[in-house]
XYZ file of N, CA and C in Angstrom:
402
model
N 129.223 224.013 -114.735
C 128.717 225.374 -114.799
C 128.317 225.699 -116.244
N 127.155 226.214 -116.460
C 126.467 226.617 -117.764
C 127.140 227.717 -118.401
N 127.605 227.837 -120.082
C 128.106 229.070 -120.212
C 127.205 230.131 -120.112
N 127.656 231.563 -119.757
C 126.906 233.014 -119.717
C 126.926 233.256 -120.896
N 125.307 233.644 -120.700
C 124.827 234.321 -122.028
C 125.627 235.738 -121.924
N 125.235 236.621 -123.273
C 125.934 238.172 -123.497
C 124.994 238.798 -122.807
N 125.059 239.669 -121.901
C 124.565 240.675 -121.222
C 123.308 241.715 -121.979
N 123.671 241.597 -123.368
C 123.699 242.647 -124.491
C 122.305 241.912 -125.186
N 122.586 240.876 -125.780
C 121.659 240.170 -127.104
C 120.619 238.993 -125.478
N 121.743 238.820 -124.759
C 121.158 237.326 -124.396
C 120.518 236.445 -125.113
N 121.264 235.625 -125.837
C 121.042 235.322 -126.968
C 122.726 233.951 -127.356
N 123.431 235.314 -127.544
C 124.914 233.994 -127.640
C 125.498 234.152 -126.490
N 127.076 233.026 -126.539
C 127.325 232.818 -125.176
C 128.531 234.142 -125.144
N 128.453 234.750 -123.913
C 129.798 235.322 -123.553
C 130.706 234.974 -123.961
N 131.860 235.890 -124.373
C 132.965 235.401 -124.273
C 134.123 236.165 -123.619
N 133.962 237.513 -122.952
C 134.889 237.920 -122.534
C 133.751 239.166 -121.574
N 134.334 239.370 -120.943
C 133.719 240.275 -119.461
C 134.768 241.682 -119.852
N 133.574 243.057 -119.674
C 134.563 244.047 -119.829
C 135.189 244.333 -118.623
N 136.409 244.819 -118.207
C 136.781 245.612 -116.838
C 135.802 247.324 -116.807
N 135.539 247.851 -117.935
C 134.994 249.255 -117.887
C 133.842 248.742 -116.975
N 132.637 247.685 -117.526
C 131.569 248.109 -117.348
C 130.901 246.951 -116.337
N 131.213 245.400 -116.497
C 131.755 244.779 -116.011
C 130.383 243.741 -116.627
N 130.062 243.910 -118.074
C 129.389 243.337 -118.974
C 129.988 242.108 -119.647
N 129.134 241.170 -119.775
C 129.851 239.914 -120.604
C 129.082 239.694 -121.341
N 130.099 239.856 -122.745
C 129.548 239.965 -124.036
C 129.892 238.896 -124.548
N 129.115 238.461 -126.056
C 129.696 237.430 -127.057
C 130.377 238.697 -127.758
N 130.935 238.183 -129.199
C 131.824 238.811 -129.849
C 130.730 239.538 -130.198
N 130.217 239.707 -130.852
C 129.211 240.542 -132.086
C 128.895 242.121 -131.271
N 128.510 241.664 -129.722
C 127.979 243.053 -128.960
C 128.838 243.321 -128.526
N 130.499 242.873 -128.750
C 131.312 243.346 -128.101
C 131.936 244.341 -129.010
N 131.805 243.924 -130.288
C 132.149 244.918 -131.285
C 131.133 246.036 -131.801
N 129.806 245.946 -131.565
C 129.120 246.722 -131.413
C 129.206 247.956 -130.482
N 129.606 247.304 -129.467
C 129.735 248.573 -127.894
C 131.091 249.106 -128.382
N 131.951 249.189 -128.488
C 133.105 249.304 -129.071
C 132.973 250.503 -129.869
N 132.781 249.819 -131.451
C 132.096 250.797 -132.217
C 131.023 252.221 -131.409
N 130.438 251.632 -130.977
C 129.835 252.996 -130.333
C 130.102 253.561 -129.561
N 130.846 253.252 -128.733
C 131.773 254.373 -127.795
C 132.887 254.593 -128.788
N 133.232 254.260 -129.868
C 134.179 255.384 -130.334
C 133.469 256.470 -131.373
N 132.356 256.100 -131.808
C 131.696 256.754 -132.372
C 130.793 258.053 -131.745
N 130.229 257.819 -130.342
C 130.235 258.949 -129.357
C 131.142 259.275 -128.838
N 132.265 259.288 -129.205
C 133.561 259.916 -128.728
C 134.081 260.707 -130.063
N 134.028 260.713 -131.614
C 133.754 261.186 -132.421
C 133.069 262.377 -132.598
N 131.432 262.226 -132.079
C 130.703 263.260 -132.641
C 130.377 263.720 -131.064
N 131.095 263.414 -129.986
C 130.673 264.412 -128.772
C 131.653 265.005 -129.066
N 132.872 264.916 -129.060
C 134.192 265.620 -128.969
C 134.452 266.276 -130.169
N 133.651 266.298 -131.200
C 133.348 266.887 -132.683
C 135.016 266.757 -133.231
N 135.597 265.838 -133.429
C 137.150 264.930 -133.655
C 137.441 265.635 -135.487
N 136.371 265.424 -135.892
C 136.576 265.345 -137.371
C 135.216 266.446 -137.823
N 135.579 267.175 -139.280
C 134.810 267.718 -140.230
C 135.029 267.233 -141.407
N 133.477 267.001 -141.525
C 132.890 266.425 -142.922
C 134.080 267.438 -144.319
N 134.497 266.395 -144.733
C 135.207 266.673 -145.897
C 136.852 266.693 -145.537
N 137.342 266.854 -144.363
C 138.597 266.543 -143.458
C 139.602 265.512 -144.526
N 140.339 265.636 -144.841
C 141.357 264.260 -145.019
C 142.016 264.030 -144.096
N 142.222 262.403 -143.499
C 142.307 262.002 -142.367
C 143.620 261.031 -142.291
N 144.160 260.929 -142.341
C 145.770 260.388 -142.149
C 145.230 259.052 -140.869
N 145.512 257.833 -141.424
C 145.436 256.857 -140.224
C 146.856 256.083 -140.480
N 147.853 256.285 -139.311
C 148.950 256.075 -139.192
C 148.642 254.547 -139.099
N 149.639 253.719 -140.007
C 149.679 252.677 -140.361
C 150.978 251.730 -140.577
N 151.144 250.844 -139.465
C 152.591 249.949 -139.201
C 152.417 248.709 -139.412
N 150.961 248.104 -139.629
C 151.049 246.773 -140.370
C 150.804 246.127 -139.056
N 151.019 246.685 -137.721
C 150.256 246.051 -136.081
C 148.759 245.724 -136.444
N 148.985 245.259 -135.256
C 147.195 244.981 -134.836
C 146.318 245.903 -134.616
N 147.518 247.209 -134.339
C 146.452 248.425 -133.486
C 146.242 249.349 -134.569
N 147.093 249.592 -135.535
C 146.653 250.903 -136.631
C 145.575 249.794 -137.548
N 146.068 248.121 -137.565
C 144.502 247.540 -138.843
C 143.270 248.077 -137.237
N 143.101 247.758 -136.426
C 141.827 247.993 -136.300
C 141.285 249.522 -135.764
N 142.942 250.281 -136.192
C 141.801 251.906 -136.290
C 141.528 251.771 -137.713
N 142.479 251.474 -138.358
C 141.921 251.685 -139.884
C 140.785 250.890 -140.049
N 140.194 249.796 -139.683
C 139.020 248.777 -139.596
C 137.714 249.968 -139.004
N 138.115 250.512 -137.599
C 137.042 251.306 -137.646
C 136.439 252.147 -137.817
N 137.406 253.436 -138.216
C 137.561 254.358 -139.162
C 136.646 254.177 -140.337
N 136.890 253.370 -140.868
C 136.489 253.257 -142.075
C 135.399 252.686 -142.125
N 134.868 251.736 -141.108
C 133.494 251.153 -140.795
C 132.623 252.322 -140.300
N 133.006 253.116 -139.300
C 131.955 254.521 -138.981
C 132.006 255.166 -139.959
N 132.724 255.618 -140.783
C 132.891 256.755 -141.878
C 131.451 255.894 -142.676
N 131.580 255.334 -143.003
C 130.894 254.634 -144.122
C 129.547 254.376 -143.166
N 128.876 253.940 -142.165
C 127.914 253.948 -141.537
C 127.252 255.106 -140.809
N 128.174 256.161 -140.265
C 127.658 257.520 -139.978
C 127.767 258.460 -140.748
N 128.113 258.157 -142.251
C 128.614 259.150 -143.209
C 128.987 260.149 -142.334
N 130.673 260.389 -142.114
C 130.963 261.559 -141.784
C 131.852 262.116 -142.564
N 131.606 261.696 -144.011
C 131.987 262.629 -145.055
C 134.088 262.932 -144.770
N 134.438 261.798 -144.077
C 136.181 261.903 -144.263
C 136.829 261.433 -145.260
N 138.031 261.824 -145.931
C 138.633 261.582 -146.550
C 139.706 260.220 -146.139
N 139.858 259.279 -146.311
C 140.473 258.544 -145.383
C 141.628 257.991 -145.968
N 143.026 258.042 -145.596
C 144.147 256.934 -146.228
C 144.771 256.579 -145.088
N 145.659 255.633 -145.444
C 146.258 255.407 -144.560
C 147.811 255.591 -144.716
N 148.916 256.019 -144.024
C 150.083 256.562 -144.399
C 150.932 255.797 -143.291
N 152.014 255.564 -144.113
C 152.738 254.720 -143.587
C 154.549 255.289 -143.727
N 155.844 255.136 -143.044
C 156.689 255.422 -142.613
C 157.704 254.396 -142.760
N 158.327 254.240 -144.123
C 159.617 252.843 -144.022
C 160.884 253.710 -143.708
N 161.599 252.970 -142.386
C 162.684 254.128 -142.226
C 163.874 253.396 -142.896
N 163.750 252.556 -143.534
C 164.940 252.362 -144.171
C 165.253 251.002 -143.522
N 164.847 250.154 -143.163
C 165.200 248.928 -142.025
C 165.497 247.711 -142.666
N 166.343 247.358 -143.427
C 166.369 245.670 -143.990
C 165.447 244.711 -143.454
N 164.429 243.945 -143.835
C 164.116 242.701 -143.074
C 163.372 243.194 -141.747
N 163.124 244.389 -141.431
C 162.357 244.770 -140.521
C 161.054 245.281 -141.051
N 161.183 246.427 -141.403
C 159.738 246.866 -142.129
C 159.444 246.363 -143.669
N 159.767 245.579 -144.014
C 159.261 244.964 -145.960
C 158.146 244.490 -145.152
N 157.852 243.116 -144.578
C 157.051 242.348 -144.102
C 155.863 243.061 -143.626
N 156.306 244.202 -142.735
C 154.777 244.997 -141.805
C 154.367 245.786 -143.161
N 155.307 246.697 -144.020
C 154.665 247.280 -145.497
C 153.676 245.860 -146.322
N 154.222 245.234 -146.553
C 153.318 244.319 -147.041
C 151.771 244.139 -146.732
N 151.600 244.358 -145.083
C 150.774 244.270 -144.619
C 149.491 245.430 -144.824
N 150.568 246.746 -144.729
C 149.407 247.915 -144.691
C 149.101 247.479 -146.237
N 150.094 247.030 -147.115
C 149.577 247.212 -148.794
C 147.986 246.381 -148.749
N 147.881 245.390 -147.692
C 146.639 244.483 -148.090
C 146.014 245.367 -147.381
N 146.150 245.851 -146.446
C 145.128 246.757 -145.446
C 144.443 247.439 -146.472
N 145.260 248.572 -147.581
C 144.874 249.236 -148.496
C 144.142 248.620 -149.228
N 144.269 247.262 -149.483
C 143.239 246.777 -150.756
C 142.105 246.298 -149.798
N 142.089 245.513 -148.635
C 140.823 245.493 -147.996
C 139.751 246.976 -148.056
N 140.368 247.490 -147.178
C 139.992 248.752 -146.781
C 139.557 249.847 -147.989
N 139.678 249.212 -148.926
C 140.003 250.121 -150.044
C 139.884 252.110 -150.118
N 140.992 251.953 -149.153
C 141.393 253.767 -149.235
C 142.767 253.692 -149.400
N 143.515 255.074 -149.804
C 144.472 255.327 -150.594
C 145.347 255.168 -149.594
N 146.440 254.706 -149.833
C 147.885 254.508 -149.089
C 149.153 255.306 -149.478
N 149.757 256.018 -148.936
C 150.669 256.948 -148.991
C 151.479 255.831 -148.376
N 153.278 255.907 -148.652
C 154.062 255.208 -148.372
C 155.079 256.450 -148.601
N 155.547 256.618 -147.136
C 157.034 257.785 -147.274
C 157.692 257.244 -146.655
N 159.402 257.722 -147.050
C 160.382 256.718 -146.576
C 161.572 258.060 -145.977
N 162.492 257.456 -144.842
C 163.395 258.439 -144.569
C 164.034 258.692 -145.747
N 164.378 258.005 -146.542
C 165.324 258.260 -147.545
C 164.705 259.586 -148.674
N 163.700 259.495 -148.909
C 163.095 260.852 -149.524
C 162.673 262.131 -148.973
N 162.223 261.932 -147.409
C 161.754 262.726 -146.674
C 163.800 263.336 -146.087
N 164.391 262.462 -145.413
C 165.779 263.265 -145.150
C 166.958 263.015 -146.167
N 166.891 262.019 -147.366
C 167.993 261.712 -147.958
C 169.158 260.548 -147.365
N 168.443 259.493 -146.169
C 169.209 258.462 -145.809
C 168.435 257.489 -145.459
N 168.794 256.732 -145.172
C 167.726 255.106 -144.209
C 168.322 255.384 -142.687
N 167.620 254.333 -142.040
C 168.226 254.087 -140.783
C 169.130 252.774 -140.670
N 169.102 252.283 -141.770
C 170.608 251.367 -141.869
C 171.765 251.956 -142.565
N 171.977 253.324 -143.223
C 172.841 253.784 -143.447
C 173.359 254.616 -142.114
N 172.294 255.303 -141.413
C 172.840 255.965 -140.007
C 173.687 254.945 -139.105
N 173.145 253.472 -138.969
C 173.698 252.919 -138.461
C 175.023 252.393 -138.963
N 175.395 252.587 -140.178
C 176.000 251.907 -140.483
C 177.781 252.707 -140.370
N 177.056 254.232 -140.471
C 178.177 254.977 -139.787
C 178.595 255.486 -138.411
């Protein structure tokens, strides 16, 4: 069986079939369609105002790098004039959150927008390994 071309370019080969639409895309139009349904979901639902500072909650997952990935790719291609960082939450965890902080820190230098880093210990005055620990 021959691979399927993308629905989209016809051009490269498929690589994954959506369930929404029931299109088989290569990567490139898959991130394209993507991008643009969140981007008409943006400016239909009017989400954000130009000049807004925008908080993109950030755990060092897969899922806050690629809001922060697209966030910051529409901002910069639809100029919609946001302020953008990304803010992040160490609750105090030994050996649990150092590793995912590490992560948003590169996110921040990719991405290059400002990173806020707040911790329980400043925000309430403890960790969550001292709660546990009593």
């Amino acid at each position: 069986m021959a691979p399927r071309v993308c629905s989209r370019c016809a051009v490269n080969r498929a690589i994954l079939k959506r369930p929404k639409t029931l299109e088989q895309l290569c990567k490139e139009c898959f991130f394209l369609v993507f991008e643009e349904e969140i981007h008409e979901t943006i400016t239909n639902d009017k989400l954000f105002t130009r000049g807004e500072k925008v908080a993109i909650a950030a755990s060092g997952g897969k899922d806050s790098t690629v809001l922060a990935e697209v966030l910051t790719t529409l901002n910069q291609r639809y100029d919609y004039g946001l302020d953008l960082f990304l803010l992040s939450v160490d609750e105090g965890i030994v050996g649990y959150r150092d590793d995912s902080l590490e992560t948003v820190k590169r996110n921040q230098q990719h991405y290059r927008i400002p990173l806020k880093i707040v911790s329980y210990a400043e925000l309430y005055g403890w960790t969550m390994d001292q709660i546990v620990k009593e």
